[in-house]
Tab-separated table of C-alpha atoms in Angstrom:
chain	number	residue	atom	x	y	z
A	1	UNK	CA	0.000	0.000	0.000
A	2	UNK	CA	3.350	2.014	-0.298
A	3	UNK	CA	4.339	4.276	2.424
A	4	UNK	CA	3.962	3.234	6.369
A	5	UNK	CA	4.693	4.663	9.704
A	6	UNK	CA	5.370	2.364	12.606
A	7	UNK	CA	4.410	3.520	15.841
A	8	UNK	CA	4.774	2.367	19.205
A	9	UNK	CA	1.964	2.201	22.015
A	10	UNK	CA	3.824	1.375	25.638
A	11	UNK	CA	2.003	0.714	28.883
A	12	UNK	CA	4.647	1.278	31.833
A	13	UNK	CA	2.977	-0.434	35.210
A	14	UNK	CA	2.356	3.618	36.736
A	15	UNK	CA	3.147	4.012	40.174
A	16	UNK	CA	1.016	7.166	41.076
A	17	UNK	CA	3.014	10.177	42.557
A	18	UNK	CA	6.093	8.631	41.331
A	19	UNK	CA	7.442	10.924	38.825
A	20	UNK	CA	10.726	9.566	38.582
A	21	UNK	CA	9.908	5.977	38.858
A	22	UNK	CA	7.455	6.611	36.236
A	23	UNK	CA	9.930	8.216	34.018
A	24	UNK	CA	12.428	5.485	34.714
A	25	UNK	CA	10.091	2.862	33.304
A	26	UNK	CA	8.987	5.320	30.447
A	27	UNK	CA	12.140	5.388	29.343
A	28	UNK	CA	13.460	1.259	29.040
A	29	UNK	CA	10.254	1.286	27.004
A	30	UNK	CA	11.089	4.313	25.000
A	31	UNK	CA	14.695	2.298	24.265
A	32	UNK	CA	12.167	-0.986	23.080
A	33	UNK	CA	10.399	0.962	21.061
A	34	UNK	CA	13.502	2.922	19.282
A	35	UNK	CA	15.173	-0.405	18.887
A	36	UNK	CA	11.628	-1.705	17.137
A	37	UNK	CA	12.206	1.503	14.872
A	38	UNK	CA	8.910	2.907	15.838
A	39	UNK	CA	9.043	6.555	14.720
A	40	UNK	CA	6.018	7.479	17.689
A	41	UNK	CA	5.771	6.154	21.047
A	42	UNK	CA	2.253	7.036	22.550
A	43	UNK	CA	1.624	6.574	26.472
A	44	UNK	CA	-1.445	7.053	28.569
A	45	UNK	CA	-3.635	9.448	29.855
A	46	UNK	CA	-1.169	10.887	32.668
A	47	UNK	CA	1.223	8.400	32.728
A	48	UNK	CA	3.732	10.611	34.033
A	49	UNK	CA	2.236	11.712	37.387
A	50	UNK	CA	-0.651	9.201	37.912
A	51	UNK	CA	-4.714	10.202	37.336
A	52	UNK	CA	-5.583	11.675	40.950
A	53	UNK	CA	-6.230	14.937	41.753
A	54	UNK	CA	-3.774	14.667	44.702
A	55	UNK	CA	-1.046	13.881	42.864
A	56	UNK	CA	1.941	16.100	41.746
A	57	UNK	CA	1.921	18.318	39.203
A	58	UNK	CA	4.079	19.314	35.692
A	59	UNK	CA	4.838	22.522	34.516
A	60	UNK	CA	5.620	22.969	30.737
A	61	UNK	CA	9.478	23.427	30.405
A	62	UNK	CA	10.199	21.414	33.882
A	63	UNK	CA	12.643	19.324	34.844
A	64	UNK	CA	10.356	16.283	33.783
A	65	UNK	CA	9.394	18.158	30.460
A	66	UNK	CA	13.314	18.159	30.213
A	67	UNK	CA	13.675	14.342	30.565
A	68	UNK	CA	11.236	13.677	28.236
A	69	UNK	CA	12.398	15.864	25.900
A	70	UNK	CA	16.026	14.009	26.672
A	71	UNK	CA	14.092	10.686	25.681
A	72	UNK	CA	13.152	11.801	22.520
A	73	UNK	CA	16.003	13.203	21.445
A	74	UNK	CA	18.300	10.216	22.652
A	75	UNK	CA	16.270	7.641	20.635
A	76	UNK	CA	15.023	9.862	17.370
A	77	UNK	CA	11.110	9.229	18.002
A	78	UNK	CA	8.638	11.225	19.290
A	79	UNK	CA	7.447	10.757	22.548
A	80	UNK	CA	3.524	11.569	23.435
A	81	UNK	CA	3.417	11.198	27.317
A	82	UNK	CA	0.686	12.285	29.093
A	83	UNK	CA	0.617	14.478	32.936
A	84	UNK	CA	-1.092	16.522	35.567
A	85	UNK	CA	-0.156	19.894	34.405
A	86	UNK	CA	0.469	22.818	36.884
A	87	UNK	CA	-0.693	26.187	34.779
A	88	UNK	CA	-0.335	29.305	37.337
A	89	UNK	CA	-3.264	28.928	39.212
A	90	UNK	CA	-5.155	26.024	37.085
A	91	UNK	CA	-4.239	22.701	36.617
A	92	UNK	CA	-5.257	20.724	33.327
A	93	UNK	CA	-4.962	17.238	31.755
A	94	UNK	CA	-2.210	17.850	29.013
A	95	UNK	CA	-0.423	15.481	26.434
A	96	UNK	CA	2.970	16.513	25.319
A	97	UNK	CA	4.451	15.354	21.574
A	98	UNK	CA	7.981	15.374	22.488
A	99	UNK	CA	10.213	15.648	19.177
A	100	UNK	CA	13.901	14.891	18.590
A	101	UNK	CA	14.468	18.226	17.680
A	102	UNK	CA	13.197	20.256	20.862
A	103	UNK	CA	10.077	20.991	19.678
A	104	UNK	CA	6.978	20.399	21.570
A	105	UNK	CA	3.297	20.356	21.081
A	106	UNK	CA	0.737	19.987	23.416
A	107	UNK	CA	-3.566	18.537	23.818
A	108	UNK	CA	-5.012	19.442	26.885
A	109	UNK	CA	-8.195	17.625	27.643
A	110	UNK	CA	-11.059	19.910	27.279
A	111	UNK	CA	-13.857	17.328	28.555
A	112	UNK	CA	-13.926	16.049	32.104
A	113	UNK	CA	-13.356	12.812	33.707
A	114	UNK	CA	-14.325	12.007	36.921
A	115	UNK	CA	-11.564	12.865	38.769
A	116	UNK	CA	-11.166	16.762	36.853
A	117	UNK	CA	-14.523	17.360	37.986
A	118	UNK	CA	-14.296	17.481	41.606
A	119	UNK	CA	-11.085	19.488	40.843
A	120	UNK	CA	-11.976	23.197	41.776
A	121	UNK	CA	-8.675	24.284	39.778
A	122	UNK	CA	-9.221	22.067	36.983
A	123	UNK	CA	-9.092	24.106	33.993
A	124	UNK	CA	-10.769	22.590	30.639
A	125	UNK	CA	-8.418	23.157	26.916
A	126	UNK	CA	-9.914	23.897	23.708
A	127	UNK	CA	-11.787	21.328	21.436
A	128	UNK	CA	-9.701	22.205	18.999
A	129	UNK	CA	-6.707	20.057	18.060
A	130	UNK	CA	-3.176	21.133	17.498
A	131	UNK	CA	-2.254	19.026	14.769
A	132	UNK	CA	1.550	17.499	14.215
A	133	UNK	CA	3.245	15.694	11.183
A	134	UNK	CA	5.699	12.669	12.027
A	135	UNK	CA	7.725	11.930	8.819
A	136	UNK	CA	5.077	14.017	6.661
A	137	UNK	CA	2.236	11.852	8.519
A	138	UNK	CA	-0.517	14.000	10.002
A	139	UNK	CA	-1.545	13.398	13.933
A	140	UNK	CA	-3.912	14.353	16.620
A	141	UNK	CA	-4.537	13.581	20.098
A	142	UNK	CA	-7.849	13.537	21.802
A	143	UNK	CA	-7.150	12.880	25.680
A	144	UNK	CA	-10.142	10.110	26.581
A	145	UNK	CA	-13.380	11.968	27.395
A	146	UNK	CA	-12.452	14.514	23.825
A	147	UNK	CA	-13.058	11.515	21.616
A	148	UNK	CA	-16.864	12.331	22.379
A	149	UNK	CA	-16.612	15.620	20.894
A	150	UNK	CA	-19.438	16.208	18.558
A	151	UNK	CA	-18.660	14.812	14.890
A	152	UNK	CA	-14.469	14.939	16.100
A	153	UNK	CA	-13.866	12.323	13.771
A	154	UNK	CA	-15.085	13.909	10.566
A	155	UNK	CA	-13.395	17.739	11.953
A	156	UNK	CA	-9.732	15.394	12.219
A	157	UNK	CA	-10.979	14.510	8.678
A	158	UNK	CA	-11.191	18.083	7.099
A	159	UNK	CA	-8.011	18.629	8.941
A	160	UNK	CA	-6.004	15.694	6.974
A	161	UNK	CA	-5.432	14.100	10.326
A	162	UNK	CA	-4.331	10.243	9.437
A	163	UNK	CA	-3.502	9.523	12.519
A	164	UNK	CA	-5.896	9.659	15.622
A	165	UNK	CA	-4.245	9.093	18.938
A	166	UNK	CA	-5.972	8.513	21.638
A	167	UNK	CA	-4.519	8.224	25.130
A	168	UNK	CA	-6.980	7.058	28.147
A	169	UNK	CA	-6.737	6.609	32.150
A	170	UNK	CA	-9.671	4.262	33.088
A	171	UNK	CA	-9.468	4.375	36.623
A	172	UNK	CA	-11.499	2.693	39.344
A	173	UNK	CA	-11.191	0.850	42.490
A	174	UNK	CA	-9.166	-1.933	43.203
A	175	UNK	CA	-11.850	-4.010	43.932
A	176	UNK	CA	-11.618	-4.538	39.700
A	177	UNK	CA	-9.031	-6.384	40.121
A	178	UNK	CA	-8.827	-10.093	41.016
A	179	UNK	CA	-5.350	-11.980	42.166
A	180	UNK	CA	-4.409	-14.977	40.377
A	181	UNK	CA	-4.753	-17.022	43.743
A	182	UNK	CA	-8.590	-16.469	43.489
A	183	UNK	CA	-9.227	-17.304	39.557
A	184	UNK	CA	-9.149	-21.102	41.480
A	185	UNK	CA	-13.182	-20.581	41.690
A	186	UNK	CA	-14.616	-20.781	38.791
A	187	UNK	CA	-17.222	-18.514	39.420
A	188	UNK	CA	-14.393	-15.704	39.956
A	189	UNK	CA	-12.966	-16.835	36.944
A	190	UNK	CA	-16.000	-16.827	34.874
A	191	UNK	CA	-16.124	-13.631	35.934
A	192	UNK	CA	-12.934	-11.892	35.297
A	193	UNK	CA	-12.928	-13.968	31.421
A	194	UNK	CA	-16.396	-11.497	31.183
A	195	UNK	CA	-14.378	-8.604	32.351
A	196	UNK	CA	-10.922	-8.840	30.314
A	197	UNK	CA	-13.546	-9.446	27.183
A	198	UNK	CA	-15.356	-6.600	27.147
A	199	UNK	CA	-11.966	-4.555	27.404
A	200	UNK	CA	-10.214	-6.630	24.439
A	201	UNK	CA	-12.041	-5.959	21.225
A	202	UNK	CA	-13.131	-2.692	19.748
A	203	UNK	CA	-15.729	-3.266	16.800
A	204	UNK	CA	-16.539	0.446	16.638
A	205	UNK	CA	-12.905	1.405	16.595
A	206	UNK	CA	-12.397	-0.979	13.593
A	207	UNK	CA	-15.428	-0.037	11.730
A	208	UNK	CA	-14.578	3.583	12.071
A	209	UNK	CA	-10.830	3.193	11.323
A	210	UNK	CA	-12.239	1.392	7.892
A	211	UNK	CA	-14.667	3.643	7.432
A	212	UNK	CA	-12.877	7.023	7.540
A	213	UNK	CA	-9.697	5.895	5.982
A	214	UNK	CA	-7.889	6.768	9.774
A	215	UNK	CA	-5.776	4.607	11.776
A	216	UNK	CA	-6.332	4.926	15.339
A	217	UNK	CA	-3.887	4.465	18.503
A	218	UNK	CA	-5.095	4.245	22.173
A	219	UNK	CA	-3.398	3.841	24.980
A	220	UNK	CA	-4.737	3.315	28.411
A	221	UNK	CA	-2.777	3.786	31.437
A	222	UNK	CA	-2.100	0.375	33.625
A	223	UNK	CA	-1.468	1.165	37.568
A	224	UNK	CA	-2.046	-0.656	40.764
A	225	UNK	CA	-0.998	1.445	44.158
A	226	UNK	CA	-2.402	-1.825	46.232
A	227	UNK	CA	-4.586	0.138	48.304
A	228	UNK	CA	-7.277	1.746	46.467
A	229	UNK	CA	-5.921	2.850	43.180
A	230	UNK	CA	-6.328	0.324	39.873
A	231	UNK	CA	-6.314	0.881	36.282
A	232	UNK	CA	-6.173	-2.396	33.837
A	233	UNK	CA	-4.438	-1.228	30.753
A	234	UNK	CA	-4.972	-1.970	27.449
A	235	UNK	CA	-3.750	-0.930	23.658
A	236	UNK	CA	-4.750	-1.117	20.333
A	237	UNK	CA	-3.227	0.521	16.450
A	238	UNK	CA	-5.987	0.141	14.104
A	239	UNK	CA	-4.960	0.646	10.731
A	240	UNK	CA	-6.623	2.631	8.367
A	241	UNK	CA	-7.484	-0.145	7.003
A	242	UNK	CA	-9.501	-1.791	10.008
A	243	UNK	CA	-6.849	-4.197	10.773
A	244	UNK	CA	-5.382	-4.447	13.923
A	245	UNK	CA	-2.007	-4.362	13.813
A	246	UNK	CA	-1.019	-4.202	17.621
A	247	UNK	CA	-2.500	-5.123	20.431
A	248	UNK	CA	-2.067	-5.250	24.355
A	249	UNK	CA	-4.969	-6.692	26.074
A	250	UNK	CA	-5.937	-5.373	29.172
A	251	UNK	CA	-5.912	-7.342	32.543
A	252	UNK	CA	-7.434	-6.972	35.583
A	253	UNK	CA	-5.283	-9.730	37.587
A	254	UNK	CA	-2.855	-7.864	39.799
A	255	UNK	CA	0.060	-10.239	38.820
A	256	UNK	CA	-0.251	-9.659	34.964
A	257	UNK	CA	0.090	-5.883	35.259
A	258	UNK	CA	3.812	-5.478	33.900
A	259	UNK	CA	5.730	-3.279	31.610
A	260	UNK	CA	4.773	-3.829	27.751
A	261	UNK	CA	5.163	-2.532	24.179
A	262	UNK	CA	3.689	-3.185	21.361
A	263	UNK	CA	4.465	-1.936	17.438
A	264	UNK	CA	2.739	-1.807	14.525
A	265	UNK	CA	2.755	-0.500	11.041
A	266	UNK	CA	0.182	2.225	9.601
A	267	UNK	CA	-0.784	3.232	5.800
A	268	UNK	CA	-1.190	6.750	5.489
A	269	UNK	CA	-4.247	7.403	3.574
A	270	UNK	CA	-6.291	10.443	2.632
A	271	UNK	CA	-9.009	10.477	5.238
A	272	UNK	CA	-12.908	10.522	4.150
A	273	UNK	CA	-16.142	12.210	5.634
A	274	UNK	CA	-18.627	9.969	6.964
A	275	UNK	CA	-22.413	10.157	7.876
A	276	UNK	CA	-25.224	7.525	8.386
A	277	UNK	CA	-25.946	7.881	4.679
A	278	UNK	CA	-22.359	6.743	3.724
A	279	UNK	CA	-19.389	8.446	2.665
């Protein structure tokens, strides 16, 4: 189908409040993903700090701006890392495109999530998105709640966006979890099969990938602070084609919740409008 981008979606296990643990682990999978000669590595909904309104902050230009900056340039990719972002007064959901050459461009979430709502400071960004090109290839990120904005997919469209990533949190309580100890009942085990299914498959994504000529990467964030804190993970690039061409599956057994990177290969192709009528 001629040209092709690879790109990279990486699921560090997030230990919240731990910047430079976080960082640490962000960047052996940065290194995986150079080595795989992905050309975009995208992480999760704030990877970086952790999804909690408690949790410390990043300010644009930082020391941790810095060392993801560092990452990028070390291994020639981009890097689109997610964090709690300390604005003056305000605090907002941001993504960051990291690029080799210093530059930077950043998404901040303009719909709220659970958490950003009982935020008095939280600040909501503009539904607009600040488009980038990687290797000529046009990109996007909507931060989790912004892929509901009204008819987003067919805006990206008019925009020549080719690329659609889409970086999530998916928080809960830890009482989503299971441990592998307790998969022994079979009713428990009946019941986390139902759970890790509904999290491993994405018709819609597929059908709208296909549809709109778009390939789409999501990354959700993957944490476990063993208290009260849980988030399963889970990955997918969707060609624009509608194949999927990486994949982690998300788990909700505490044991399975590791470090992982996945790569796959996307056809840039002109994106198309679509309605319920057709195209």
């Amino acid at each position: 189908m001629g040209k092709t981008l690879k790109i990279a979606v990486a699921q560090p296990l997030c230990r919240p409040g731990d910047i430079a643990g976080n960082l640490k682990s962000m960047g052996r999978l940065v290194e995986q993903a150079a080595r795989a000669e992905a050309r975009l590595v995208l992480f999760a909904e704030a990877g970086v700090t952790g999804y909690r309104k408690d949790f410390a902050a990043v300010t644009i230009g930082d020391s941790t701006c810095v060392a993801l900056q560092t990452m990028a340039r070390d291994y020639g990719l981009v890097v689109a890392a997610g964090f709690m972002e300390q604005n003056g007064m305000f605090r907002h959901i941001t993504h960051g495109a990291f690029f080799p050459d210093g530059s930077l461009v950043i998404q901040r979430k303009a719909r709220p999530g659970p958490p950003e709502g009982d935020m008095e400071d939280w600040r909501p960004g503009p539904d607009e998105r600040n488009g980038f090109e990687v290797d000529g290839v046009r990109c996007a990120i909507s931060i989790c709640a912004d892929a509901g904005i009204p008819d987003l997919w067919n805006i990206l469209a008019r925009q020549g966006v080719q690329v659609h990533l889409i970086p999530t949190a998916g928080v809960g309580p830890r009482s989503w979890g299971f441990s592998e100890a307790a998969l022994d009942d079979s009713q428990t085990l009946d019941a986390a099969l139902k759970k890790m299914e509904s999290m491993c498959f994405s018709r819609d994504a597929i059908r709208r990938c296909r549809r709109q000529r778009m390939a789409m990467v999501s990354c959700n964030q993957m944490a476990d602070n063993g208290i009260d804190y849980f988030q399963p993970g889970h990955s997918m690039i969707v060609d624009s084609t509608g194949e999927v061409v990486g994949l982690i599956p998300g788990s909700c057994v505490f044991e399975h919740l590791r470090e992982k990177m996945v790569c796959g290969d996307v056809h840039p192709q002109t994106p198309m409008i679509w309605n319920e009528k057709g195209m």
